[in-house]
Short mmCIF file of N, CA and C in Angstrom, two decimals:
data_model
loop_
_atom_site.label_atom_id
_atom_site.label_comp_id
_atom_site.label_asym_id
_atom_site.label_seq_id
_atom_site.Cartn_x
_atom_site.Cartn_y
_atom_site.Cartn_z
N MET A 1 122.16 131.95 145.96
CA MET A 1 121.91 131.18 147.17
C MET A 1 121.75 129.70 146.83
N THR A 2 121.08 129.42 145.73
CA THR A 2 120.88 128.04 145.31
C THR A 2 122.22 127.36 145.03
N LEU A 3 123.13 128.09 144.43
CA LEU A 3 124.45 127.53 144.13
C LEU A 3 125.18 127.13 145.41
N LEU A 4 125.07 127.94 146.43
CA LEU A 4 125.73 127.61 147.71
C LEU A 4 125.13 126.35 148.33
N ILE A 5 123.84 126.18 148.20
CA ILE A 5 123.19 124.97 148.73
C ILE A 5 123.66 123.74 147.96
N ILE A 6 123.72 123.86 146.63
CA ILE A 6 124.18 122.74 145.82
C ILE A 6 125.63 122.39 146.16
N LEU A 7 126.49 123.40 146.29
CA LEU A 7 127.88 123.15 146.64
C LEU A 7 128.01 122.50 148.02
N ALA A 8 127.19 122.93 148.97
CA ALA A 8 127.23 122.35 150.31
C ALA A 8 126.81 120.88 150.28
N VAL A 9 125.78 120.56 149.49
CA VAL A 9 125.32 119.18 149.38
C VAL A 9 126.38 118.31 148.72
N VAL A 10 127.00 118.82 147.66
CA VAL A 10 128.07 118.07 146.97
C VAL A 10 129.24 117.86 147.92
N PHE A 11 129.66 118.90 148.62
CA PHE A 11 130.77 118.78 149.56
C PHE A 11 130.44 117.78 150.67
N GLY A 12 129.22 117.83 151.18
CA GLY A 12 128.81 116.87 152.21
C GLY A 12 128.82 115.44 151.69
N GLY A 13 128.37 115.24 150.46
CA GLY A 13 128.38 113.90 149.86
C GLY A 13 129.78 113.36 149.68
N VAL A 14 130.68 114.21 149.20
CA VAL A 14 132.07 113.79 149.02
C VAL A 14 132.71 113.50 150.37
N ALA A 15 132.42 114.31 151.36
CA ALA A 15 132.97 114.08 152.70
C ALA A 15 132.49 112.74 153.25
N LEU A 16 131.23 112.42 153.05
CA LEU A 16 130.71 111.13 153.52
C LEU A 16 131.37 109.97 152.78
N MET A 17 131.58 110.12 151.47
CA MET A 17 132.24 109.05 150.72
C MET A 17 133.66 108.83 151.23
N VAL A 18 134.36 109.90 151.54
CA VAL A 18 135.74 109.76 152.04
C VAL A 18 135.74 109.10 153.42
N ILE A 19 134.86 109.55 154.29
CA ILE A 19 134.81 108.99 155.65
C ILE A 19 134.47 107.51 155.61
N PHE A 20 133.42 107.14 154.88
CA PHE A 20 133.04 105.72 154.83
C PHE A 20 134.04 104.89 154.04
N GLY A 21 134.66 105.48 153.03
CA GLY A 21 135.69 104.77 152.26
C GLY A 21 136.90 104.44 153.11
N GLU A 22 137.30 105.37 153.97
CA GLU A 22 138.44 105.11 154.84
C GLU A 22 138.09 104.11 155.95
N LYS A 23 136.85 104.16 156.40
CA LYS A 23 136.45 103.31 157.53
C LYS A 23 136.18 101.88 157.09
N TYR A 24 135.46 101.70 156.00
CA TYR A 24 135.02 100.37 155.58
C TYR A 24 135.72 99.84 154.33
N GLY A 25 136.44 100.69 153.62
CA GLY A 25 137.12 100.25 152.41
C GLY A 25 138.33 99.40 152.72
N LYS A 26 138.59 98.43 151.85
CA LYS A 26 139.77 97.60 152.04
C LYS A 26 140.74 97.88 150.90
N PRO A 27 142.03 97.77 151.15
CA PRO A 27 143.00 98.02 150.09
C PRO A 27 142.89 96.99 148.98
N LEU A 28 143.16 97.41 147.76
CA LEU A 28 143.10 96.51 146.62
C LEU A 28 144.41 95.74 146.49
N GLU A 29 144.28 94.54 146.01
CA GLU A 29 145.46 93.75 145.68
C GLU A 29 146.08 94.35 144.41
N PRO A 30 147.39 94.23 144.23
CA PRO A 30 148.01 94.81 143.03
C PRO A 30 147.42 94.27 141.72
N GLN A 31 147.07 92.99 141.68
CA GLN A 31 146.50 92.43 140.45
C GLN A 31 145.12 93.04 140.16
N THR A 32 144.32 93.19 141.19
CA THR A 32 142.99 93.77 141.02
C THR A 32 143.10 95.23 140.60
N GLN A 33 144.03 95.95 141.21
CA GLN A 33 144.22 97.35 140.86
C GLN A 33 144.68 97.48 139.41
N GLN A 34 145.54 96.59 138.95
CA GLN A 34 146.01 96.63 137.57
C GLN A 34 144.88 96.33 136.59
N LYS A 35 144.02 95.37 136.96
CA LYS A 35 142.88 95.03 136.11
C LYS A 35 141.92 96.22 135.99
N TYR A 36 141.61 96.87 137.13
CA TYR A 36 140.72 98.03 137.10
C TYR A 36 141.34 99.17 136.32
N SER A 37 142.65 99.33 136.41
CA SER A 37 143.33 100.39 135.69
C SER A 37 143.18 100.21 134.19
N LYS A 38 143.34 98.97 133.71
CA LYS A 38 143.19 98.71 132.28
C LYS A 38 141.76 98.98 131.82
N ILE A 39 140.80 98.52 132.60
CA ILE A 39 139.39 98.72 132.24
C ILE A 39 139.06 100.21 132.24
N LEU A 40 139.55 100.93 133.24
CA LEU A 40 139.25 102.36 133.34
C LEU A 40 139.85 103.14 132.17
N MET A 41 141.04 102.76 131.73
CA MET A 41 141.63 103.43 130.58
C MET A 41 140.77 103.25 129.33
N VAL A 42 140.23 102.07 129.12
CA VAL A 42 139.37 101.81 127.96
C VAL A 42 138.08 102.62 128.08
N VAL A 43 137.50 102.67 129.27
CA VAL A 43 136.24 103.41 129.46
C VAL A 43 136.45 104.90 129.23
N VAL A 44 137.55 105.46 129.74
CA VAL A 44 137.83 106.88 129.54
C VAL A 44 138.06 107.17 128.06
N PHE A 45 138.80 106.30 127.36
CA PHE A 45 139.02 106.49 125.93
C PHE A 45 137.69 106.47 125.18
N LEU A 46 136.83 105.51 125.49
CA LEU A 46 135.53 105.44 124.80
C LEU A 46 134.68 106.67 125.09
N ALA A 47 134.70 107.15 126.33
CA ALA A 47 133.92 108.33 126.69
C ALA A 47 134.42 109.56 125.92
N LEU A 48 135.73 109.71 125.83
CA LEU A 48 136.28 110.84 125.08
C LEU A 48 135.96 110.72 123.59
N PHE A 49 136.07 109.53 123.06
CA PHE A 49 135.78 109.30 121.65
C PHE A 49 134.31 109.59 121.34
N LEU A 50 133.41 109.11 122.19
CA LEU A 50 131.98 109.36 121.99
C LEU A 50 131.65 110.83 122.14
N ALA A 51 132.30 111.53 123.08
CA ALA A 51 132.07 112.97 123.22
C ALA A 51 132.55 113.74 121.99
N LEU A 52 133.66 113.29 121.42
CA LEU A 52 134.17 113.92 120.20
C LEU A 52 133.19 113.72 119.04
N ILE A 53 132.68 112.51 118.90
CA ILE A 53 131.71 112.23 117.84
C ILE A 53 130.44 113.05 118.05
N LYS A 54 129.98 113.13 119.28
CA LYS A 54 128.76 113.90 119.58
C LYS A 54 128.97 115.39 119.28
N ALA A 55 130.16 115.90 119.56
CA ALA A 55 130.45 117.31 119.28
C ALA A 55 130.51 117.59 117.79
N MET A 56 130.91 116.60 117.01
CA MET A 56 131.01 116.80 115.57
C MET A 56 129.64 116.77 114.90
N LEU A 57 128.68 116.09 115.47
CA LEU A 57 127.35 115.98 114.85
C LEU A 57 126.42 117.06 115.25
#
């Protein structure tokens, strides 16, 4: 029962993010989107690398 409550809360939170994101969010400029893409790739690589190191220790 607890799992169903947690799933319902997560689903409700995601639904609210989508609704408010569509209503108040503005489209990104191509340059801004490209900059965020580069930064995100570095962050994901670092997260994977750190997880690998943590798993080895």
